[in-house]
């Protein structure tokens, strides 16, 4: 899969999500389904969106004992999603089990990426609560390397980290980056942002864009602008 724009469909119900996707009569965007929508609408929403011809990033961030993750990933793989994720903090053993669970009898599987440290975790929380004393960017890079060694396809990271991740883990190791805003747009609650063009320059493989598209007056035009700036 090449570079692409993934729309974060952060809606509370299946109805709202499908009404939003109805607007896209031409090219079918790659969409991200997160915990809110999945827990509200269940696996059926994944099947429905897939049946409409969209690629799907199922952002459920699994983190449990290896056996549970292996079995859960097998269920997600059966939903025929394209990209799923987990927490690298679950250890290499858990990540390898996830890959086993995802792999279908014919050898194919969805891409699997890891969350390293959530961007909501800061150095203070890392030290005081998680008792990890290393600088947070070292922790992020080390978790990315663990994911690579375990056989994963990439990580979710800030666009500001994408270059470093590629330098450490190789150009083919995927970087999927949220925190994207148009140069003339609202930042919302995102603090460290990049434009689609900047994300392209620093080598992000996929950008995850929510509100700049979902809340736009014309979401289809905003999506197309995003694709033009990011993919070219
Ligand atoms: O609306 P916005 O473009 O900020 O949406 C970004 C999406 O990426 C949301 O679904 C958000 O939960 C997700 N995300 C993020 N920052 C991270 C990880 C995920 O914004 N570090």
PDB file of N, CA and C in Angstrom, residues 25 45 47 49 56 77 80 102-103 125 129 131 134 175 178 180 193 201 208-209 221 225 229 231:
ATOM      1  N   UNK A  25     -18.968  10.166  -3.302  1.00  0.00           N
ATOM      2  CA  UNK A  25     -19.532   9.399  -4.407  1.00  0.00           C
ATOM      3  C   UNK A  25     -18.451   8.947  -5.390  1.00  0.00           C
ATOM      4  N   UNK A  45     -20.634  -2.455  11.749  1.00  0.00           N
ATOM      5  CA  UNK A  45     -20.285  -1.193  11.073  1.00  0.00           C
ATOM      6  C   UNK A  45     -19.023  -1.404  10.214  1.00  0.00           C
ATOM      7  N   UNK A  47     -18.227  -4.261   8.728  1.00  0.00           N
ATOM      8  CA  UNK A  47     -18.667  -5.006   7.536  1.00  0.00           C
ATOM      9  C   UNK A  47     -19.358  -4.076   6.543  1.00  0.00           C
ATOM     10  N   UNK A  49     -19.041  -0.787   6.151  1.00  0.00           N
ATOM     11  CA  UNK A  49     -18.127   0.171   5.509  1.00  0.00           C
ATOM     12  C   UNK A  49     -17.236  -0.558   4.495  1.00  0.00           C
ATOM     13  N   UNK A  56     -10.055  -0.061   5.660  1.00  0.00           N
ATOM     14  CA  UNK A  56     -10.343   0.259   7.060  1.00  0.00           C
ATOM     15  C   UNK A  56      -9.132   0.065   7.969  1.00  0.00           C
ATOM     16  N   UNK A  77      -9.186 -10.076  12.066  1.00  0.00           N
ATOM     17  CA  UNK A  77      -8.700 -10.431  10.737  1.00  0.00           C
ATOM     18  C   UNK A  77      -9.852 -10.945   9.870  1.00  0.00           C
ATOM     19  N   UNK A  80     -11.835  -8.651   7.811  1.00  0.00           N
ATOM     20  CA  UNK A  80     -11.224  -8.204   6.562  1.00  0.00           C
ATOM     21  C   UNK A  80     -10.803  -6.728   6.604  1.00  0.00           C
ATOM     22  N   UNK A 102      -3.518 -12.769  13.434  1.00  0.00           N
ATOM     23  CA  UNK A 102      -3.981 -12.022  12.260  1.00  0.00           C
ATOM     24  C   UNK A 102      -3.817 -12.799  10.962  1.00  0.00           C
ATOM     25  N   UNK A 103      -2.831 -13.697  10.935  1.00  0.00           N
ATOM     26  CA  UNK A 103      -2.507 -14.376   9.676  1.00  0.00           C
ATOM     27  C   UNK A 103      -3.591 -15.391   9.305  1.00  0.00           C
ATOM     28  N   UNK A 125       4.546  11.845  33.800  1.00  0.00           N
ATOM     29  CA  UNK A 125       3.732  10.643  34.028  1.00  0.00           C
ATOM     30  C   UNK A 125       4.575   9.383  33.839  1.00  0.00           C
ATOM     31  N   UNK A 129       4.494   7.778  37.385  1.00  0.00           N
ATOM     32  CA  UNK A 129       3.467   6.732  37.449  1.00  0.00           C
ATOM     33  C   UNK A 129       3.924   5.411  36.851  1.00  0.00           C
ATOM     34  N   UNK A 131       7.087   4.653  36.255  1.00  0.00           N
ATOM     35  CA  UNK A 131       8.423   4.363  36.778  1.00  0.00           C
ATOM     36  C   UNK A 131       9.436   4.061  35.668  1.00  0.00           C
ATOM     37  N   UNK A 134      13.777   6.872  31.539  1.00  0.00           N
ATOM     38  CA  UNK A 134      14.452   7.334  30.318  1.00  0.00           C
ATOM     39  C   UNK A 134      13.676   8.480  29.677  1.00  0.00           C
ATOM     40  N   UNK A 175       5.063   4.649   8.984  1.00  0.00           N
ATOM     41  CA  UNK A 175       4.730   5.666   9.992  1.00  0.00           C
ATOM     42  C   UNK A 175       3.341   6.203   9.656  1.00  0.00           C
ATOM     43  N   UNK A 178      -1.129  10.997  13.023  1.00  0.00           N
ATOM     44  CA  UNK A 178      -2.215  11.964  13.239  1.00  0.00           C
ATOM     45  C   UNK A 178      -1.610  13.348  13.539  1.00  0.00           C
ATOM     46  N   UNK A 180      -2.572  16.318  12.010  1.00  0.00           N
ATOM     47  CA  UNK A 180      -2.395  17.025  10.734  1.00  0.00           C
ATOM     48  C   UNK A 180      -3.433  18.140  10.621  1.00  0.00           C
ATOM     49  N   UNK A 193       1.392  20.161  15.413  1.00  0.00           N
ATOM     50  CA  UNK A 193       0.746  19.769  14.163  1.00  0.00           C
ATOM     51  C   UNK A 193       1.659  19.985  12.955  1.00  0.00           C
ATOM     52  N   UNK A 201       6.706  15.738   3.169  1.00  0.00           N
ATOM     53  CA  UNK A 201       8.150  16.012   3.094  1.00  0.00           C
ATOM     54  C   UNK A 201       8.944  15.181   4.085  1.00  0.00           C
ATOM     55  N   UNK A 208      -3.465  10.506   9.359  1.00  0.00           N
ATOM     56  CA  UNK A 208      -4.810  10.281   9.897  1.00  0.00           C
ATOM     57  C   UNK A 208      -5.408  11.654  10.171  1.00  0.00           C
ATOM     58  N   UNK A 209      -6.472  11.969   9.454  1.00  0.00           N
ATOM     59  CA  UNK A 209      -7.049  13.311   9.556  1.00  0.00           C
ATOM     60  C   UNK A 209      -8.515  13.198   9.961  1.00  0.00           C
ATOM     61  N   UNK A 221     -14.410  18.147  -0.470  1.00  0.00           N
ATOM     62  CA  UNK A 221     -13.388  19.084  -0.959  1.00  0.00           C
ATOM     63  C   UNK A 221     -12.181  19.092  -0.020  1.00  0.00           C
ATOM     64  N   UNK A 225      -8.436  18.064  -1.063  1.00  0.00           N
ATOM     65  CA  UNK A 225      -7.309  18.983  -0.841  1.00  0.00           C
ATOM     66  C   UNK A 225      -6.195  18.263  -0.078  1.00  0.00           C
ATOM     67  N   UNK A 229      -2.378  17.673  -1.372  1.00  0.00           N
ATOM     68  CA  UNK A 229      -1.195  18.180  -0.666  1.00  0.00           C
ATOM     69  C   UNK A 229      -0.287  17.048  -0.183  1.00  0.00           C
ATOM     70  N   UNK A 231      -0.408  13.510  -1.200  1.00  0.00           N
ATOM     71  CA  UNK A 231       0.024  12.510  -2.182  1.00  0.00           C
ATOM     72  C   UNK A 231       0.570  13.189  -3.442  1.00  0.00           C
TER      73      UNK A 231
END
